[in-house]
């Protein structure tokens, strides 16, 4: 899970990248980094573990001179959580410094890496993205864009990329378009970012999305559309709309907020809760869904759970041990709203079931007499191999338990999940346009056996981390 940004043709590009990363913080909270390239083609990098606000102090930004910059926020989906895996990657390269920031997961990275190591490549990190850097460097093509193309021909899976080679910025989305990327204009320069909310914060005007297979070259105020990568059937990640993206963003030509409201309305149609006194969300990702549910059923919308905003997403903490305890740190019920009430709780998804179970206990302790749990997506039955952090199949409650068993595990009076069809209807457009593999098991690429093992392997490079 990552957020990426690229800026070119604008003085102090690193400062804009920094602000953009602030808006993309929800896409990854383990590490962040910026590489800036100055007028002489000198690249400077700063990367750190933690939140954007902790990593970039004023003197650090002042040192990142230049009108070209790429930035990244990361939560590991491939490779462990160490500084060596923080991005952007920066390498000395025959065409000038090469910086790369990647959102997505390469499904054949384990095999490619093994081949490269056999041929003598020395890796600095355990992240799948470094494979791309090596493949670009090994290309025998003459032009940088052909070197990138050579590399992309070898990789499979999901990639939205911002790359700088020398002072030129490239923006690329894989042929299936798993992850979003949007192009914006600011003054005479360009900004590309994972979501429109990153353009909004710096005052850039959204121009259009970078479409599946697009390969853009941005240099100063020039924009060149290079030949597209081989076209594949689109597989936009539906989970971006359900959970991952911010509701104030436009993703895959859709307002995330509008889709989430529609998800709530579909959920209400499929799983009404007659006789309930109120409905509320598990803030913040399901706020718009609870609103849609309330609109469709007429059940009063309440704010019954208050979220402490000074804690990261509980799920985002890799250690399972801390998760249940963190629910209490993160959410507190409003007793006056809940006491003596029959309530409907709307959440966007259930992953392991640990958050939901702990929340239900809190809600009951606060005096609710009936708890009806509604989930605005189907049961998650398989991991994502394309860039969303989901645990192994064994940890996914939807993979091993029936809905009746999950209801019992959560301790709720009723449980309703939105159907796959309902979710796709709410997303609008063509159902075939989406990847919903984590719900349906319908993976659009081959999943090599070694991938699952590699995702959860022990850190390879712990010794060089700091
Ligand atoms: P769980 O207790 O594991 O079922 O967590 C469910 C909660 O995690 C829901 O409220 C979701 O909003 C949130 N969630 C779903 N997917 C993810 C993810 N990939 N990363 C972080 N949080 C998630």
Coordinates of C-alpha atoms and ligand atoms in Angstrom, one line a residue:
X1 CA 0.0 0.0 0.0
X2 CA 1.7 3.1 -1.1
X3 CA 1.2 6.7 -2.3
X4 CA 3.3 8.3 -5.0
X5 CA 3.8 11.8 -6.4
X6 CA 6.0 13.3 -9.1
X7 CA 6.5 17.0 -9.7
X8 CA 8.3 18.8 -12.6
X9 CA 8.8 22.3 -13.9
X10 CA 8.0 23.9 -10.6
X11 CA 10.6 25.6 -8.3
X12 CA 11.0 23.9 -4.9
X13 CA 9.4 20.7 -6.2
X14 CA 10.3 18.8 -3.0
X15 CA 8.1 21.1 -0.9
X16 CA 5.1 20.4 -3.1
X17 CA 5.9 16.6 -3.0
X18 CA 6.0 16.9 0.7
X19 CA 2.6 18.5 0.9
X20 CA 1.3 15.9 -1.6
X21 CA 2.6 13.1 0.6
X22 CA 0.8 14.6 3.5
X23 CA -2.4 14.0 1.6
X24 CA -1.4 10.5 0.7
X25 CA -0.4 9.5 4.2
X26 CA -3.4 7.2 4.5
X27 CA -1.8 5.1 1.7
X28 CA 1.2 4.2 3.8
X29 CA 2.5 5.0 7.2
X30 CA 5.6 3.0 7.6
X31 CA 8.1 5.1 5.7
X32 CA 8.3 8.0 3.3
X33 CA 10.8 9.7 1.1
X34 CA 11.5 12.3 -1.5
X35 CA 14.2 12.6 -4.2
X36 CA 14.7 16.0 -5.8
X37 CA 16.8 16.8 -8.9
X38 CA 18.3 20.2 -9.3
X39 CA 19.0 22.2 -12.5
X40 CA 22.5 20.6 -12.8
X41 CA 20.9 17.1 -12.7
X42 CA 22.2 16.4 -9.2
X43 CA 19.7 14.2 -7.2
X44 CA 19.3 14.4 -3.4
X45 CA 17.3 12.0 -1.4
X46 CA 15.8 11.9 2.1
X47 CA 13.9 8.8 3.4
X48 CA 12.9 7.8 6.8
X49 CA 10.7 5.5 8.8
X50 CA 7.4 6.8 10.2
X51 CA 5.0 9.6 9.2
X52 CA 5.7 12.3 6.6
X53 CA 5.4 15.0 9.3
X54 CA 8.1 13.2 11.4
X55 CA 10.5 12.7 8.5
X56 CA 10.7 16.0 6.8
X57 CA 11.7 19.0 9.0
X58 CA 12.3 22.4 7.3
X59 CA 16.1 22.0 7.0
X60 CA 15.6 18.7 5.3
X61 CA 13.3 20.2 2.7
X62 CA 15.6 23.1 2.2
X63 CA 18.3 20.7 1.3
X64 CA 16.2 19.0 -1.4
X65 CA 16.8 21.6 -4.1
X66 CA 15.4 21.4 -7.5
X67 CA 12.4 21.7 -9.8
X68 CA 11.9 18.0 -10.3
X69 CA 10.9 15.6 -7.4
X70 CA 9.4 12.2 -6.7
X71 CA 7.9 11.1 -3.4
X72 CA 6.5 8.0 -1.8
X73 CA 4.7 6.9 1.3
X74 CA 4.9 3.2 2.1
X75 CA 3.3 0.4 3.9
X76 CA 5.0 -2.9 3.0
X77 CA 3.1 -5.4 0.9
X78 CA 6.3 -7.0 -0.4
X79 CA 9.5 -6.8 1.5
X80 CA 9.8 -6.0 5.2
X81 CA 9.4 -2.7 7.1
X82 CA 13.0 -1.4 7.1
X83 CA 14.6 1.8 5.9
X84 CA 16.3 -0.1 3.1
X85 CA 12.9 -0.7 1.6
X86 CA 11.8 2.9 1.8
X87 CA 11.2 4.7 -1.5
X88 CA 11.9 6.4 -3.8
X89 CA 14.8 4.2 -4.7
X90 CA 17.8 6.2 -6.0
X91 CA 20.5 4.7 -8.1
X92 CA 23.5 6.0 -10.0
X93 CA 22.8 5.2 -13.6
X94 CA 24.4 5.7 -17.0
X95 CA 21.8 8.3 -18.0
X96 CA 22.0 10.2 -14.8
X97 CA 20.5 9.6 -11.4
X98 CA 17.5 7.3 -11.5
X99 CA 14.8 7.6 -8.9
X100 CA 11.7 5.3 -8.8
X101 CA 8.6 5.3 -6.7
X102 CA 6.2 2.4 -7.1
X103 CA 2.6 1.7 -6.0
X104 CA 1.5 -1.9 -6.6
X105 CA 3.0 -5.3 -6.4
X106 CA 4.9 -7.2 -9.0
X107 CA 3.7 -10.8 -9.1
X108 CA 6.8 -12.3 -10.7
X109 CA 9.3 -10.3 -8.7
X110 CA 10.6 -13.3 -6.7
X111 CA 11.5 -15.2 -9.9
X112 CA 13.0 -12.1 -11.6
X113 CA 15.0 -11.3 -8.6
X114 CA 16.4 -14.9 -8.4
X115 CA 17.4 -14.6 -12.1
X116 CA 19.1 -11.2 -11.6
X117 CA 21.0 -12.4 -8.5
X118 CA 22.3 -15.4 -10.5
X119 CA 23.5 -13.0 -13.1
X120 CA 25.4 -11.0 -10.5
X121 CA 23.0 -8.2 -9.4
X122 CA 23.5 -7.0 -5.9
X123 CA 20.2 -5.9 -4.2
X124 CA 20.1 -3.2 -1.6
X125 CA 16.6 -4.0 -0.4
X126 CA 14.0 -6.8 -0.2
X127 CA 11.3 -4.8 -2.0
X128 CA 9.9 -6.0 -5.3
X129 CA 10.3 -2.5 -6.8
X130 CA 14.1 -2.8 -6.8
X131 CA 13.8 -5.5 -9.5
X132 CA 12.6 -2.8 -11.8
X133 CA 15.6 -0.6 -11.2
X134 CA 17.9 -3.6 -12.1
X135 CA 16.0 -4.5 -15.2
X136 CA 16.1 -0.9 -16.4
X137 CA 19.9 -0.7 -15.7
X138 CA 20.5 -4.0 -17.6
X139 CA 18.6 -3.0 -20.7
X140 CA 20.7 -2.7 -23.8
X141 CA 18.3 -0.2 -25.4
X142 CA 19.8 3.2 -26.2
X143 CA 17.0 5.6 -25.1
X144 CA 15.9 5.8 -21.4
X145 CA 12.3 5.2 -22.4
X146 CA 13.2 2.1 -24.2
X147 CA 15.2 0.9 -21.3
X148 CA 12.1 1.4 -19.1
X149 CA 10.0 -0.4 -21.6
X150 CA 12.4 -3.4 -21.7
X151 CA 12.0 -3.7 -17.9
X152 CA 8.2 -3.4 -18.0
X153 CA 8.0 -6.1 -20.6
X154 CA 9.5 -8.5 -18.1
X155 CA 7.3 -7.7 -15.1
X156 CA 3.8 -8.9 -14.3
X157 CA 1.4 -7.5 -11.8
X158 CA 0.4 -4.0 -10.6
X159 CA 2.5 -0.9 -11.0
X160 CA 1.7 2.8 -11.0
X161 CA 5.1 4.4 -11.3
X162 CA 6.8 7.8 -11.2
X163 CA 10.4 7.6 -12.3
X164 CA 13.0 10.3 -12.9
X165 CA 16.0 9.6 -15.1
X166 CA 18.3 12.7 -15.1
X167 CA 15.8 15.6 -15.1
X168 CA 13.0 13.8 -17.0
X169 CA 10.0 12.5 -15.2
X170 CA 8.1 9.5 -16.4
X171 CA 4.6 8.5 -15.2
X172 CA 3.4 5.0 -16.0
X173 CA 0.4 2.7 -15.2
X174 CA 0.4 -1.0 -15.9
X175 CA -1.9 -2.3 -18.7
X176 CA -4.6 -3.4 -16.3
X177 CA -4.6 -0.2 -14.3
X178 CA -4.8 -1.8 -10.9
X179 CA -3.7 1.4 -9.0
X180 CA -4.8 5.0 -9.7
X181 CA -2.6 7.8 -11.0
X182 CA -3.7 11.3 -11.9
X183 CA -2.1 14.1 -13.9
X184 CA -2.4 17.7 -12.8
X185 CA -1.2 21.1 -13.9
X186 CA 0.4 23.7 -11.7
X187 CA 1.6 26.9 -13.3
X188 CA 3.9 25.8 -16.1
X189 CA 4.7 22.5 -14.5
X190 CA 3.1 19.1 -14.0
X191 CA 2.2 17.0 -11.0
X192 CA 1.3 13.3 -11.0
X193 CA -0.1 11.6 -7.9
X194 CA -1.9 8.6 -6.7
X195 CA -5.0 10.6 -5.8
X196 CA -6.6 13.9 -6.6
X197 CA -6.5 14.9 -2.9
X198 CA -2.7 15.3 -3.4
X199 CA -3.3 17.8 -6.2
X200 CA -5.9 19.7 -4.2
X201 CA -3.5 20.4 -1.3
X202 CA -0.9 22.0 -3.6
X203 CA -3.4 23.9 -5.7
X204 CA -2.8 21.9 -8.9
X205 CA -5.6 21.5 -11.4
X206 CA -6.5 17.9 -12.1
X207 CA -6.2 17.3 -15.9
X208 CA -7.0 13.7 -16.3
X209 CA -6.2 10.2 -15.1
X210 CA -3.2 8.4 -16.3
X211 CA -5.0 5.5 -18.0
X212 CA -4.1 1.8 -18.0
X213 CA -1.0 1.3 -20.2
X214 CA -0.2 5.0 -20.4
X215 CA 3.5 6.0 -20.5
X216 CA 4.0 9.8 -20.1
X217 CA 7.2 11.7 -20.4
X218 CA 7.2 15.1 -18.6
X219 CA 10.1 17.5 -18.9
X220 CA 9.7 21.1 -17.7
X221 CA 6.4 22.2 -19.2
X222 CA 6.5 19.6 -21.9
X223 CA 4.3 16.5 -21.9
X224 CA 4.8 13.6 -24.4
X225 CA 2.5 10.7 -24.6
X226 CA 4.7 7.8 -25.5
X227 CA 3.3 4.6 -27.1
X228 CA 1.1 2.7 -24.7
X229 CA 2.1 -0.5 -23.1
X230 CA 0.3 -3.6 -24.4
X231 CA -3.4 -3.2 -23.7
X232 CA -4.9 -5.7 -21.3
X233 CA -8.4 -5.9 -19.9
X234 CA -8.8 -3.3 -17.3
X235 CA -8.7 -4.5 -13.7
X236 CA -9.2 -1.4 -11.5
X237 CA -8.9 -2.3 -7.8
X238 CA -12.4 -2.1 -6.4
X239 CA -10.9 -1.9 -2.9
X240 CA -9.5 1.5 -3.7
X241 CA -13.2 2.7 -3.8
X242 CA -14.4 0.6 -0.9
X243 CA -11.7 1.4 1.6
X244 CA -8.3 2.6 0.5
X245 CA -8.7 6.0 -1.3
X246 CA -9.8 9.1 0.4
X247 CA -13.5 10.0 -0.1
X248 CA -12.5 13.5 -1.3
X249 CA -10.6 12.0 -4.2
X250 CA -11.7 11.1 -7.7
X251 CA -10.4 7.7 -8.5
X252 CA -11.0 5.7 -11.7
X253 CA -13.3 8.5 -13.0
X254 CA -15.5 8.2 -9.9
X255 CA -16.0 10.3 -6.8
X256 CA -15.0 8.0 -4.0
X257 CA -17.6 9.6 -1.7
X258 CA -20.4 9.0 -4.2
X259 CA -19.4 5.4 -4.7
X260 CA -19.4 4.9 -0.9
X261 CA -22.8 6.4 -0.5
X262 CA -24.1 4.1 -3.2
X263 CA -22.5 1.1 -1.4
X264 CA -24.4 2.1 1.7
X265 CA -27.7 2.4 -0.3
X266 CA -27.1 -1.1 -1.9
X267 CA -26.3 -2.5 1.5
X268 CA -29.6 -1.1 2.9
X269 CA -31.5 -2.7 0.0
X270 CA -29.9 -6.1 0.5
X271 CA -29.8 -6.1 4.3
X272 CA -32.4 -3.7 5.9
X273 CA -32.7 -3.6 9.7
X274 CA -36.3 -2.9 10.4
X275 CA -37.0 -1.6 13.9
X276 CA -33.5 -0.2 14.5
X277 CA -33.2 3.1 16.3
X278 CA -30.1 4.4 14.7
X279 CA -27.3 3.6 12.3
X280 CA -23.7 4.7 12.6
X281 CA -20.3 4.2 10.9
X282 CA -17.0 2.8 12.1
X283 CA -15.3 6.1 11.3
X284 CA -13.8 7.3 9.0
X285 CA -13.7 4.9 6.1
X286 CA -17.3 3.9 6.3
X287 CA -18.8 7.4 7.1
X288 CA -20.3 7.8 3.6
X289 CA -21.6 4.2 3.6
X290 CA -23.5 4.8 6.8
X291 CA -24.9 8.0 5.3
X292 CA -26.1 6.0 2.3
X293 CA -27.6 3.3 4.5
X294 CA -29.5 6.0 6.5
X295 CA -30.8 7.7 3.4
X296 CA -32.1 4.5 1.9
X297 CA -33.7 3.1 5.1
X298 CA -34.8 6.3 6.8
X299 CA -33.0 5.1 10.0
X300 CA -31.5 8.0 11.9
X301 CA -27.8 8.6 11.3
X302 CA -25.8 9.0 14.5
X303 CA -22.2 9.5 15.6
X304 CA -21.8 6.7 18.2
X305 CA -18.2 5.9 17.9
X306 CA -15.6 8.7 18.3
X307 CA -12.3 8.1 16.7
X308 CA -9.0 9.3 18.2
X309 CA -7.2 10.8 15.3
X310 CA -3.8 10.7 16.9
X311 CA -3.4 7.0 16.4
X312 CA -2.5 5.3 13.1
X313 CA -4.9 2.8 11.5
X314 CA -5.0 -0.1 13.8
X315 CA -4.7 -2.5 10.9
X316 CA -1.6 -0.8 9.7
X317 CA 0.4 -1.9 12.7
X318 CA 2.0 -5.2 11.7
X319 CA 2.1 -6.8 15.1
X320 CA -1.1 -8.8 15.7
X321 CA -0.5 -8.5 19.4
X322 CA -1.3 -4.9 19.6
X323 CA -4.4 -4.9 17.5
X324 CA -7.2 -5.6 19.9
X325 CA -5.8 -3.3 22.5
X326 CA -5.5 -0.6 19.9
X327 CA -9.2 -0.7 19.1
X328 CA -9.9 0.8 22.5
X329 CA -7.2 3.4 22.0
X330 CA -8.7 4.3 18.7
X331 CA -12.5 4.2 19.3
X332 CA -14.7 5.2 22.2
X333 CA -18.4 4.8 22.2
X334 CA -20.9 7.6 23.0
X335 CA -23.0 6.1 25.8
X336 CA -25.8 8.6 25.5
X337 CA -26.3 7.6 21.9
X338 CA -26.1 3.9 22.5
X339 CA -27.8 3.2 25.9
X340 CA -31.0 1.2 25.4
X341 CA -30.9 1.4 21.6
X342 CA -31.1 -1.2 18.8
X343 CA -28.3 -0.1 16.5
X344 CA -26.9 -0.8 13.0
X345 CA -23.2 -0.6 12.7
X346 CA -21.8 0.0 9.2
X347 CA -18.2 -0.9 8.3
X348 CA -16.6 -1.0 4.9
X349 CA -15.0 -4.5 5.3
X350 CA -14.1 -7.3 7.7
X351 CA -10.6 -8.5 7.3
X352 CA -9.5 -10.6 10.4
X353 CA -12.6 -9.8 12.4
X354 CA -10.6 -8.6 15.4
X355 CA -11.5 -4.9 15.1
X356 CA -15.2 -5.6 14.6
X357 CA -15.4 -8.1 17.5
X358 CA -13.7 -5.7 19.9
X359 CA -16.0 -2.8 18.6
X360 CA -19.1 -4.9 19.2
X361 CA -18.0 -5.5 22.8
X362 CA -17.5 -1.8 23.3
X363 CA -20.9 -1.0 21.8
X364 CA -22.7 -3.5 24.0
X365 CA -20.9 -2.3 27.1
X366 CA -22.1 1.2 26.3
X367 CA -25.7 -0.2 26.6
X368 CA -26.9 -1.1 23.1
X369 CA -29.6 -3.7 23.4
X370 CA -29.3 -5.1 19.8
X371 CA -26.3 -4.8 17.4
X372 CA -26.9 -5.4 13.7
X373 CA -23.6 -5.4 11.8
X374 CA -23.6 -4.4 8.1
X375 CA -20.6 -4.6 5.8
X376 CA -20.4 -2.6 2.6
X377 CA -18.4 -5.3 0.7
X378 CA -18.5 -9.1 0.4
X379 CA -16.5 -11.4 2.6
X380 CA -12.7 -11.1 1.9
X381 CA -11.7 -14.7 1.0
X382 CA -8.2 -14.3 -0.4
X383 CA -5.1 -12.0 -0.2
X384 CA -4.4 -9.2 -2.6
X385 CA -1.2 -9.7 -4.7
X386 CA -1.5 -6.3 -6.3
X387 CA -0.7 -3.8 -3.6
X388 CA -3.3 -3.9 -0.8
X389 CA -2.0 -5.2 2.5
X390 CA -4.2 -8.2 3.3
X391 CA -3.0 -11.0 5.6
X392 CA -2.6 -14.6 4.6
X393 CA -5.7 -16.6 3.7
X394 CA -5.4 -18.4 7.0
X395 CA -5.9 -15.1 8.9
X396 CA -8.9 -13.9 6.8
X397 CA -12.0 -14.7 8.7
X398 CA -14.1 -14.7 5.5
X399 CA -11.9 -17.4 4.0
X400 CA -12.5 -20.0 6.7
X401 CA -15.8 -19.1 8.4
X402 CA -19.4 -19.1 7.1
X403 CA -21.4 -15.9 7.6
X404 CA -23.3 -17.6 10.5
X405 CA -20.0 -18.4 12.2
X406 CA -18.7 -14.9 11.7
X407 CA -21.9 -13.5 13.2
X408 CA -21.3 -15.7 16.2
X409 CA -17.7 -14.7 16.4
X410 CA -18.6 -11.0 16.4
X411 CA -21.4 -11.5 18.9
X412 CA -24.0 -9.6 16.9
X413 CA -27.7 -10.1 16.5
X414 CA -27.5 -10.0 12.7
X415 CA -24.8 -9.7 10.1
X416 CA -25.2 -8.7 6.5
X417 CA -22.5 -8.4 3.8
X418 CA -23.1 -6.6 0.5
X419 CA -23.0 -9.0 -2.4
X420 CA -20.4 -8.9 -5.2
X421 CA -23.1 -7.8 -7.6
X422 CA -24.3 -5.1 -5.2
X423 CA -20.8 -3.8 -4.8
X424 CA -20.1 -3.6 -8.5
X425 CA -23.5 -1.9 -9.1
X426 CA -22.6 0.8 -6.6
X427 CA -19.2 1.3 -8.3
X428 CA -21.1 1.9 -11.6
X429 CA -19.7 1.5 -15.1
X430 CA -18.8 -1.9 -16.4
X431 CA -18.4 -4.6 -13.8
X432 CA -15.7 -6.2 -16.0
X433 CA -13.5 -3.2 -15.4
X434 CA -12.7 -4.1 -11.8
X435 CA -10.3 -6.4 -10.0
X436 CA -12.3 -8.0 -7.1
X437 CA -9.9 -11.0 -6.6
X438 CA -9.8 -10.6 -2.8
X439 CA -13.6 -11.1 -2.7
X440 CA -14.2 -13.5 -5.7
X441 CA -10.9 -15.4 -6.0
X442 CA -10.9 -14.3 -9.6
X443 CA -7.2 -13.3 -9.9
X444 CA -6.4 -11.5 -13.2
X445 CA -2.8 -12.7 -13.3
X446 CA -1.0 -15.9 -12.6
X447 CA 0.0 -16.1 -8.9
X448 CA 3.3 -18.0 -8.6
X449 CA 3.5 -20.3 -5.5
X450 CA 6.5 -18.5 -4.2
X451 CA 4.7 -15.2 -4.0
X452 CA 2.7 -15.9 -0.8
X453 CA 5.8 -17.2 0.9
X454 CA 7.9 -14.2 -0.1
X455 CA 5.2 -11.7 1.1
X456 CA 5.4 -13.0 4.6
X457 CA 9.0 -14.1 4.7
X458 CA 11.3 -12.9 7.5
X459 CA 13.3 -9.7 6.7
X460 CA 16.1 -10.5 4.3
X461 CA 18.1 -7.4 5.0
X462 CA 17.5 -6.6 8.6
X463 CA 21.2 -6.2 9.2
X464 CA 21.4 -3.2 6.9
X465 CA 18.3 -1.5 8.3
X466 CA 18.4 1.3 10.8
Ligands
LIG1 P1 -10.5 -6.5 11.0 O1 -10.6 -6.4 12.4 O2 -9.2 -7.1 10.6 O3 -11.6 -7.2 10.4 O4 -10.4 -5.1 10.4 C1 -11.5 -4.5 9.8 C2 -11.2 -3.0 9.6 O5 -10.0 -2.8 8.9 C3 -12.3 -2.3 8.8 O6 -12.8 -1.3 9.6 C4 -11.6 -1.7 7.6 O7 -11.9 -0.3 7.5 C5 -10.1 -1.8 7.9 N1 -9.4 -2.3 6.8 C6 -9.8 -3.1 5.7 N2 -8.8 -3.4 4.9 C7 -7.7 -2.8 5.4 C8 -6.3 -2.8 5.0 N3 -5.9 -3.4 3.9 N4 -5.5 -2.1 5.8 C9 -5.9 -1.5 6.9 N5 -7.2 -1.5 7.3 C10 -8.1 -2.2 6.6

